[in-house]
Coordinates of C-alpha atoms and ligand atoms in Angstrom, one line a residue:
X156 CA -2.1 0.0 -24.8
X157 CA -0.3 -0.9 -21.7
X158 CA 2.7 -2.3 -23.5
X159 CA 4.2 0.8 -25.1
X160 CA 7.5 1.8 -23.9
X161 CA 8.8 5.2 -25.0
X162 CA 12.5 4.9 -25.7
X163 CA 12.8 8.4 -27.5
X164 CA 11.7 11.0 -25.0
X165 CA 11.1 13.7 -27.8
X166 CA 8.3 16.2 -27.5
X167 CA 5.3 15.3 -29.8
X168 CA 3.6 18.5 -31.3
X169 CA -0.1 17.6 -31.8
X170 CA -0.3 18.7 -35.3
X171 CA 2.6 16.9 -36.3
X172 CA 1.5 13.5 -35.6
X173 CA 0.8 11.0 -38.2
X174 CA 0.2 7.4 -37.3
X175 CA -0.2 4.3 -39.4
X176 CA -0.1 0.8 -38.4
X177 CA 0.3 -2.2 -40.3
X178 CA 0.4 -5.8 -39.2
X179 CA 2.1 -9.0 -40.7
X180 CA 1.9 -12.1 -39.6
X181 CA 4.7 -14.5 -40.3
X182 CA 5.5 -18.1 -39.3
X183 CA 3.7 -19.7 -36.4
X184 CA 5.4 -20.6 -33.3
X185 CA 5.3 -23.5 -30.7
X186 CA 5.8 -21.0 -28.1
X187 CA 3.5 -21.7 -25.2
X188 CA 1.3 -19.1 -23.7
X189 CA 3.2 -16.7 -21.1
X190 CA 1.8 -14.7 -18.2
X191 CA 2.8 -11.4 -20.1
X192 CA 1.0 -12.4 -23.5
X193 CA -2.0 -13.7 -21.6
X194 CA -2.3 -10.3 -19.6
X195 CA -1.7 -8.3 -22.6
X196 CA -4.7 -10.0 -24.2
X197 CA -6.6 -8.6 -21.1
X198 CA -5.0 -5.2 -21.6
X199 CA -2.8 -5.7 -18.4
X200 CA 0.9 -5.9 -17.9
X201 CA 2.3 -8.8 -15.7
X202 CA 5.5 -8.0 -14.1
X203 CA 8.3 -9.2 -11.6
X204 CA 10.5 -7.5 -9.1
X205 CA 14.1 -7.8 -10.2
X206 CA 17.4 -7.9 -8.8
X207 CA 20.1 -6.5 -10.9
X208 CA 22.6 -9.1 -9.3
X209 CA 20.6 -12.0 -10.7
X210 CA 20.4 -10.7 -14.4
X211 CA 23.4 -12.7 -15.4
X212 CA 22.0 -15.9 -14.4
X213 CA 20.9 -17.2 -17.6
X214 CA 17.6 -19.1 -16.5
X215 CA 16.6 -16.1 -14.5
X216 CA 16.8 -13.8 -17.3
X217 CA 15.3 -16.1 -19.6
X218 CA 12.4 -16.9 -17.4
X219 CA 12.0 -13.0 -16.8
X220 CA 12.3 -12.1 -20.4
X221 CA 9.9 -15.1 -21.6
X222 CA 7.0 -14.3 -19.2
X223 CA 7.0 -10.9 -17.9
X224 CA 6.1 -7.5 -19.4
X225 CA 7.0 -5.1 -16.5
X226 CA 9.8 -5.0 -13.9
X227 CA 10.0 -3.1 -10.7
X228 CA 13.6 -2.9 -9.3
X229 CA 13.6 -4.7 -5.8
X230 CA 16.0 -2.5 -3.9
X231 CA 18.0 -0.7 -6.5
X232 CA 16.2 2.5 -6.7
X233 CA 15.6 3.0 -3.0
X234 CA 17.3 5.8 -1.2
X235 CA 20.1 4.0 0.3
X236 CA 21.1 2.6 -3.0
X237 CA 20.8 5.8 -5.0
X238 CA 21.8 8.5 -2.7
X239 CA 23.7 7.1 0.3
X240 CA 25.6 10.2 0.5
X241 CA 23.9 13.4 0.2
X242 CA 23.6 14.7 -3.2
X243 CA 25.9 12.1 -4.7
X244 CA 23.8 9.8 -6.8
X245 CA 24.6 6.2 -7.9
X246 CA 22.6 4.8 -10.5
X247 CA 24.5 1.8 -11.7
X248 CA 22.6 -1.0 -10.6
X249 CA 19.1 0.6 -11.2
X250 CA 20.3 1.4 -14.6
X251 CA 21.2 -2.1 -15.3
X252 CA 17.5 -3.1 -14.6
X253 CA 15.9 -0.1 -16.7
X254 CA 18.4 -0.9 -19.7
X255 CA 17.5 -4.6 -19.6
X256 CA 13.8 -3.6 -19.5
X257 CA 14.1 -1.3 -22.2
X258 CA 15.8 -3.9 -24.5
X259 CA 12.9 -6.2 -23.9
X260 CA 10.2 -3.8 -24.3
X261 CA 9.0 -3.9 -20.5
X262 CA 7.4 -1.2 -18.5
X263 CA 9.3 -0.1 -15.5
X264 CA 7.9 0.8 -12.1
X265 CA 10.0 3.0 -10.0
X266 CA 10.3 1.8 -6.4
X267 CA 10.5 4.1 -4.5
X268 CA 11.1 7.9 -3.6
X269 CA 10.1 8.5 -0.1
X270 CA 10.1 5.6 2.4
X271 CA 10.9 5.3 6.0
X272 CA 12.8 2.2 5.4
X273 CA 16.3 1.7 3.6
X274 CA 16.8 5.3 4.3
X275 CA 20.5 6.5 4.9
X276 CA 21.0 7.8 8.3
X277 CA 22.2 11.3 7.1
X278 CA 18.5 12.0 6.3
X279 CA 17.2 11.3 9.7
X280 CA 19.7 13.7 11.0
X281 CA 18.5 16.8 9.1
X282 CA 16.4 19.5 10.6
X283 CA 13.0 20.3 9.0
X284 CA 14.3 22.9 6.5
X285 CA 17.1 20.8 5.2
X286 CA 15.1 17.6 5.2
X287 CA 12.3 19.3 2.9
X288 CA 15.1 20.7 0.5
X289 CA 16.7 17.1 0.7
X290 CA 13.4 15.3 -0.2
X291 CA 12.7 17.4 -2.8
X292 CA 16.2 17.1 -4.3
X293 CA 16.1 13.5 -4.3
X294 CA 12.8 13.1 -5.9
X295 CA 13.9 15.6 -8.5
X296 CA 17.0 14.2 -9.3
X297 CA 16.1 10.6 -9.3
X298 CA 13.1 11.2 -11.5
X299 CA 14.9 13.4 -13.8
X300 CA 17.6 10.7 -14.4
X301 CA 14.7 8.2 -15.5
X302 CA 12.6 10.8 -17.0
X303 CA 10.5 9.3 -19.8
X304 CA 11.5 5.7 -18.8
X305 CA 9.4 5.0 -15.9
X306 CA 5.6 4.0 -16.4
X307 CA 4.7 4.5 -12.7
X308 CA 6.5 5.8 -9.6
X309 CA 6.0 4.6 -6.2
X310 CA 6.3 8.4 -4.8
X311 CA 5.5 7.5 -1.1
X312 CA 5.7 4.1 0.3
X313 CA 4.2 2.9 3.5
X314 CA 3.2 6.2 5.2
X315 CA 0.6 4.9 7.3
X316 CA 0.4 2.8 10.5
X317 CA -0.8 -0.7 10.8
X318 CA -3.7 -1.5 13.2
X319 CA -6.9 0.5 13.7
X320 CA -5.7 4.0 14.3
X321 CA -5.6 5.2 10.7
X322 CA -2.7 7.3 11.8
X323 CA 0.4 8.1 9.8
X324 CA 3.7 6.1 10.6
X325 CA 6.4 7.8 12.4
X326 CA 9.4 8.8 10.1
X327 CA 11.6 11.7 9.7
X328 CA 9.3 13.0 7.1
X329 CA 6.3 12.6 9.0
X330 CA 7.8 13.9 12.3
X331 CA 9.4 16.7 10.9
X332 CA 7.4 17.9 8.1
X333 CA 3.9 16.7 9.1
X334 CA 1.0 15.1 7.1
X335 CA 1.9 17.6 4.3
X336 CA 4.9 15.9 3.1
X337 CA 3.0 13.4 1.1
X338 CA 1.3 16.3 -0.9
X339 CA 4.5 18.0 -1.3
X340 CA 6.3 14.8 -2.6
X341 CA 3.6 14.1 -5.2
X342 CA 3.6 17.9 -6.5
X343 CA 7.5 17.7 -6.6
X344 CA 7.2 14.5 -8.6
X345 CA 4.8 15.8 -11.1
X346 CA 7.1 18.8 -11.9
X347 CA 10.0 16.3 -12.4
X348 CA 8.4 13.9 -14.8
X349 CA 5.1 15.0 -15.8
X350 CA 4.7 11.6 -18.1
X351 CA 5.1 9.1 -15.2
X352 CA 2.1 7.9 -13.4
X353 CA 2.4 8.7 -9.7
X354 CA 1.2 6.3 -7.1
X355 CA 1.0 5.9 -3.1
X356 CA 1.9 2.2 -2.5
X357 CA 1.1 0.3 1.0
X358 CA 0.8 -3.2 2.6
X359 CA -2.1 -4.4 4.8
X360 CA -4.4 -1.9 2.6
X361 CA -5.6 -4.9 0.4
X362 CA -9.0 -5.3 2.0
X363 CA -11.3 -2.7 3.5
X364 CA -9.8 -1.8 6.9
X365 CA -8.7 1.2 9.2
X366 CA -5.6 1.5 7.3
X367 CA -7.0 1.2 3.8
X368 CA -10.0 3.8 4.9
X369 CA -7.1 6.1 5.9
X370 CA -5.4 5.9 2.4
X371 CA -8.6 6.2 0.7
X372 CA -9.5 9.5 2.6
X373 CA -6.1 10.9 1.6
X374 CA -6.5 10.0 -2.0
X375 CA -10.1 11.5 -2.0
X376 CA -8.5 14.5 -0.4
X377 CA -5.9 14.6 -3.0
X378 CA -8.5 14.1 -6.1
X379 CA -10.8 16.9 -4.5
X380 CA -7.9 19.4 -4.2
X381 CA -6.1 18.7 -7.4
X382 CA -3.1 17.2 -5.7
X383 CA -1.5 15.0 -8.4
X384 CA -2.0 11.3 -7.8
X385 CA -2.5 8.6 -10.5
X386 CA -2.6 5.2 -9.0
X387 CA -2.9 3.4 -5.9
X388 CA -0.3 0.2 -5.4
X389 CA -1.7 -2.5 -3.2
X390 CA 1.4 -4.7 -2.2
X391 CA -0.5 -7.9 -1.6
X392 CA 2.0 -9.9 0.4
X393 CA -0.1 -12.6 1.7
X394 CA 0.3 -15.9 4.0
X395 CA -1.8 -17.9 6.3
X396 CA -1.8 -15.0 9.0
X397 CA -2.8 -12.4 6.4
X398 CA -4.7 -14.3 3.6
X399 CA -6.2 -12.8 0.5
X400 CA -9.2 -10.6 2.1
X401 CA -12.6 -11.6 1.0
X402 CA -13.1 -8.0 -0.1
X403 CA -10.1 -7.4 -2.1
X404 CA -11.7 -6.8 -5.3
X405 CA -14.2 -4.4 -3.6
X406 CA -11.4 -2.7 -2.0
X407 CA -9.4 -2.2 -5.5
X408 CA -12.8 -1.1 -7.2
X409 CA -13.6 1.6 -4.4
X410 CA -10.3 3.1 -4.9
X411 CA -10.6 3.0 -8.7
X412 CA -13.9 4.8 -8.4
X413 CA -11.9 7.8 -7.0
X414 CA -10.5 8.1 -10.5
X415 CA -7.1 6.4 -10.0
X416 CA -5.7 3.3 -11.4
X417 CA -5.0 0.5 -9.0
X418 CA -2.1 -1.7 -9.4
X419 CA -1.0 -4.8 -7.5
X420 CA 2.6 -4.2 -6.8
X421 CA 4.3 -6.7 -4.7
X422 CA 2.4 -9.9 -4.9
X423 CA 3.3 -13.0 -3.4
X424 CA 1.7 -15.6 -1.4
X425 CA 3.2 -18.1 0.8
X426 CA 2.2 -21.7 0.7
X427 CA 2.3 -24.6 -2.1
X428 CA 0.0 -26.6 -4.2
X429 CA -3.6 -25.9 -4.7
X430 CA -4.2 -23.7 -1.9
X431 CA -1.7 -21.3 -3.1
X432 CA -2.8 -21.6 -6.7
X433 CA -6.4 -20.8 -5.5
X434 CA -5.3 -17.5 -3.7
X435 CA -3.2 -16.4 -6.8
X436 CA -6.4 -17.1 -9.0
X437 CA -8.4 -14.9 -6.7
X438 CA -6.0 -12.1 -6.9
X439 CA -5.8 -12.1 -10.7
X440 CA -9.6 -12.5 -10.9
X441 CA -10.0 -9.4 -8.8
X442 CA -7.6 -7.3 -10.9
X443 CA -9.3 -8.4 -14.1
X444 CA -12.8 -7.4 -12.6
X445 CA -11.7 -3.9 -12.0
X446 CA -11.2 -2.1 -15.3
X447 CA -8.6 0.3 -13.8
X448 CA -6.6 -2.5 -12.5
X449 CA -3.5 -1.9 -14.7
X450 CA -1.7 -5.0 -14.0
X451 CA 0.3 -7.4 -11.5
X452 CA 3.5 -7.5 -10.4
X453 CA 4.8 -10.5 -8.5
X454 CA 7.5 -9.7 -6.0
X455 CA 10.4 -11.8 -7.5
X456 CA 10.8 -14.2 -10.3
X457 CA 12.0 -17.3 -8.3
X458 CA 11.2 -18.7 -4.9
X459 CA 14.8 -19.1 -4.2
X460 CA 15.6 -15.3 -4.4
X461 CA 12.2 -14.2 -2.5
X462 CA 12.6 -11.9 0.7
X463 CA 10.6 -14.6 2.2
X464 CA 12.1 -17.8 0.4
X465 CA 11.3 -20.0 3.2
X466 CA 7.4 -19.4 2.3
X467 CA 8.1 -20.4 -1.2
X468 CA 5.5 -17.5 -2.4
X469 CA 6.2 -17.0 -6.0
X470 CA 5.2 -18.5 -9.4
X471 CA 8.5 -20.3 -10.1
X472 CA 10.4 -22.8 -7.8
X473 CA 14.0 -22.6 -7.3
X474 CA 14.6 -24.3 -10.4
X475 CA 12.4 -22.0 -12.5
X476 CA 9.8 -24.7 -12.8
X477 CA 6.3 -23.1 -13.1
X478 CA 4.0 -24.0 -10.1
X479 CA 0.6 -24.9 -9.8
X480 CA 0.0 -21.1 -8.8
X481 CA 1.5 -20.2 -12.2
X482 CA -1.1 -22.5 -14.3
X483 CA -3.8 -21.0 -12.1
X484 CA -2.8 -17.2 -12.8
X485 CA -2.3 -18.1 -16.5
X486 CA -5.7 -19.7 -16.5
X487 CA -7.4 -16.9 -14.9
X488 CA -5.7 -14.5 -17.4
X489 CA -7.5 -16.3 -20.3
X490 CA -4.3 -18.3 -21.2
X491 CA -3.8 -22.0 -21.0
X492 CA -0.5 -23.0 -22.6
X493 CA -1.7 -22.1 -25.9
X494 CA -5.5 -22.1 -26.4
X495 CA -6.6 -19.4 -24.6
X496 CA -7.2 -15.9 -25.8
X497 CA -3.7 -14.9 -24.7
X498 CA -1.2 -16.2 -27.3
X499 CA -2.5 -17.7 -30.8
X500 CA 0.7 -19.3 -31.7
X501 CA 1.4 -16.7 -34.5
X502 CA 4.6 -14.7 -34.2
X503 CA 3.8 -11.3 -35.6
X504 CA 4.3 -7.4 -35.1
X505 CA 3.1 -4.2 -35.9
X506 CA 4.9 -1.1 -36.7
X507 CA 3.4 2.4 -35.9
X508 CA 4.8 5.6 -37.5
X509 CA 4.8 8.9 -35.7
X510 CA 6.5 12.2 -36.6
X511 CA 7.9 13.6 -33.5
X512 CA 9.6 16.6 -34.9
X513 CA 9.4 19.1 -37.9
X514 CA 11.2 22.0 -39.1
X515 CA 11.8 23.8 -42.3
X516 CA 14.6 21.5 -43.7
X517 CA 13.7 18.2 -42.0
X518 CA 11.9 16.1 -39.8
X519 CA 12.2 13.1 -37.2
X520 CA 10.2 10.0 -37.4
X521 CA 9.8 7.2 -34.7
X522 CA 8.5 3.9 -35.6
X523 CA 7.1 1.7 -32.6
X524 CA 7.3 -1.8 -33.2
X525 CA 5.0 -3.9 -31.0
X526 CA 5.0 -7.7 -30.7
X527 CA 1.6 -9.5 -31.1
X528 CA 0.5 -12.3 -28.7
X529 CA 3.4 -14.4 -28.9
X530 CA 7.1 -13.2 -27.9
X531 CA 9.4 -12.1 -30.9
X532 CA 12.9 -13.0 -31.3
X533 CA 13.5 -10.5 -34.2
X534 CA 11.6 -8.1 -36.5
X535 CA 12.3 -5.9 -39.5
X536 CA 10.4 -3.4 -41.4
X537 CA 10.8 -0.8 -44.2
X538 CA 10.6 3.0 -44.4
X539 CA 10.2 4.3 -48.0
X540 CA 10.8 8.0 -48.4
X541 CA 9.8 10.3 -51.3
X542 CA 12.8 11.3 -53.5
X543 CA 14.9 13.6 -53.0
X544 CA 14.4 12.9 -49.2
X545 CA 17.3 11.5 -47.5
X546 CA 17.8 9.8 -44.0
X547 CA 20.7 11.8 -42.4
X548 CA 20.5 10.1 -39.0
X549 CA 19.1 7.0 -37.3
X550 CA 18.9 5.7 -33.8
X551 CA 18.1 2.4 -31.9
X552 CA 17.8 0.4 -35.1
X553 CA 20.2 -0.8 -37.7
X554 CA 19.3 0.4 -41.4
X555 CA 20.3 -1.2 -44.6
X556 CA 19.4 0.7 -48.1
X557 CA 18.5 -0.2 -51.5
X558 CA 20.4 1.2 -54.2
X559 CA 18.5 4.4 -54.5
X560 CA 18.7 4.9 -51.0
X561 CA 14.8 5.5 -50.8
X562 CA 14.0 2.4 -49.0
X563 CA 15.4 1.9 -45.6
X564 CA 15.1 -1.8 -44.1
X565 CA 15.5 -1.6 -40.3
X566 CA 16.3 -4.3 -38.0
X567 CA 17.3 -4.4 -34.4
X568 CA 20.7 -2.9 -33.7
X569 CA 21.5 -6.0 -31.5
X570 CA 18.9 -8.1 -29.4
X571 CA 15.5 -7.8 -31.0
X572 CA 13.6 -9.9 -28.3
X573 CA 10.4 -8.7 -27.3
X574 CA 8.0 -10.1 -24.8
X575 CA 4.5 -10.8 -26.2
X576 CA 2.7 -7.2 -26.5
X577 CA 5.8 -5.4 -25.7
X578 CA 7.2 -2.6 -27.7
X579 CA 10.4 -0.9 -28.7
X580 CA 11.2 2.0 -31.2
X581 CA 13.6 3.3 -33.5
X582 CA 14.1 6.8 -34.8
X583 CA 15.5 8.6 -37.9
X584 CA 15.8 12.2 -39.1
X585 CA 15.1 12.8 -42.8
X586 CA 16.5 15.9 -44.8
X587 CA 13.4 17.0 -46.8
X588 CA 15.5 18.5 -49.7
X589 CA 12.0 20.3 -50.6
X590 CA 9.6 17.5 -49.9
X591 CA 7.6 17.3 -46.8
X592 CA 5.9 14.1 -47.6
X593 CA 5.6 11.4 -44.8
X594 CA 7.6 8.2 -45.3
X595 CA 5.6 5.1 -45.7
X596 CA 6.4 2.4 -43.2
X597 CA 6.1 -1.2 -44.6
X598 CA 4.8 -4.2 -42.8
X599 CA 6.5 -5.5 -39.7
X600 CA 8.1 -9.0 -40.0
X601 CA 8.7 -11.1 -37.0
X602 CA 10.4 -14.3 -36.3
Ligands
LIG865 O1 9.6 -6.3 2.6 C1 8.9 -6.5 1.5 C2 8.8 -5.4 0.6 C3 7.6 -4.6 1.4 N1 7.2 -3.5 0.6 C4 8.2 -2.6 0.0 C5 9.5 -3.4 -0.7 O2 10.4 -2.7 -1.0 C6 9.9 -4.5 0.4 O3 10.8 -5.1 -0.3 C7 11.9 -5.8 0.5 C8 12.9 -6.4 -0.6 O4 12.2 -7.5 -1.2 C9 14.2 -7.2 0.2 O5 15.2 -7.4 -0.7 O6 12.7 -4.7 1.2 C10 13.6 -5.1 2.2 C11 14.3 -4.1 2.8 O7 13.2 -3.5 3.6 C12 14.6 -6.0 1.3 O8 15.6 -6.5 2.1 C13 16.7 -5.9 1.9 C14 17.6 -6.6 3.1 O9 17.0 -6.1 4.5 C15 19.0 -5.9 3.3 O10 19.7 -6.8 4.3 C16 19.8 -6.4 2.0 O11 20.9 -5.9 1.7 O12 17.5 -6.5 0.9 C17 18.8 -6.0 0.8 C18 19.6 -6.2 -0.7 O13 19.5 -7.4 -1.0

């Protein structure tokens, strides 16, 4: 599923994995359908670009948490934000977003590692040898910081020129390292976090044109030579001068046919009312028509904080009211305020157990809690041991015990909120005391 967030970056040895899923539906909710739940019903995420500085605004956070199952830091992971001084890394604002996403079970897109813009001036001053070292160091240090926490990384962003040339854009990387810098960046990225999907991301590549042809040729070349690439991001910034291309779906499909996922990464469409709604519907339907389209990210939560707020390009207005475009997207995703196949009005969760490590005297277990088609406010589940086993440690969950200490009831440590379809996990260490039996994970109870 697209929704699981691995909080515990433990190595899983194939032979040690045992999984069991149990579902329990509890009471039903009035909760209306949401973008995230409707998209989850179609096996997709629905995300938004987020600015750390707005997370403290209650309506912003509430809208984000209710509707979205994925986030992209809008500026906080860019080179100027994380390494403004060479080899001094500052992750505070980006960490805030990642922590928020984790508590909500949201996926995170990393944006972005190598880009000509928002690049500190010291980078442009380096000679080729030094620049290569700095680029690889930047990729490695940033990816290692977030290892295991990022679903997809924009490894290289906007490396091609606009217009009909199909040429690479001038940048310190292009000008000093040549075309090969893109391949080098992807290889370095794979080594730094092998679990993250590695994407190339660009704009004006949304339809079939000279620029997207050039990106297509690069991806085809990478696939044929085994250069690691997993996904291509289509930013999808549209307005009347640059509307949704008629071959948008066909363009996504031809990239997917190369064997990469496609992602709609920065969607916004200037306009209002029915016309804007119709364009949003077209984009949503295109993603749903391409099986390798993993999800959609809109470039902001509310019009008032959009990078082009005058164009009111997003799904929520400045007062966080849903716009006609919101209704169109929700309907296209199969939801419609509660009667589509997105949310079914029943608050539920599942608990899935995995043994993540095993040694002679003990083992580690991990339980992943996944919300059903409605958002969850809180959850609990039980883990029952075989005596004389004893739990010696727990993490990411709050345990309570029965008198015999064989049944552990686990609840969220603090905020148990999960968006529809989103996941969280807790873990524990068991002292075997002679018994290697697997624990029995009870039903997940949600409210
Ligand atoms: O330009 C739209 C997007 C195109 N694709 C790549 C994205 O990364 C890019 O995002 C925008 C952000 O939405 C803006 O918020 O990138 C801009 C910079 O290239 C961001 O603007 C910058 C302003 O230029 C800075 O003055 C400001 O300090 O945002 C910064 C943080 O608010």
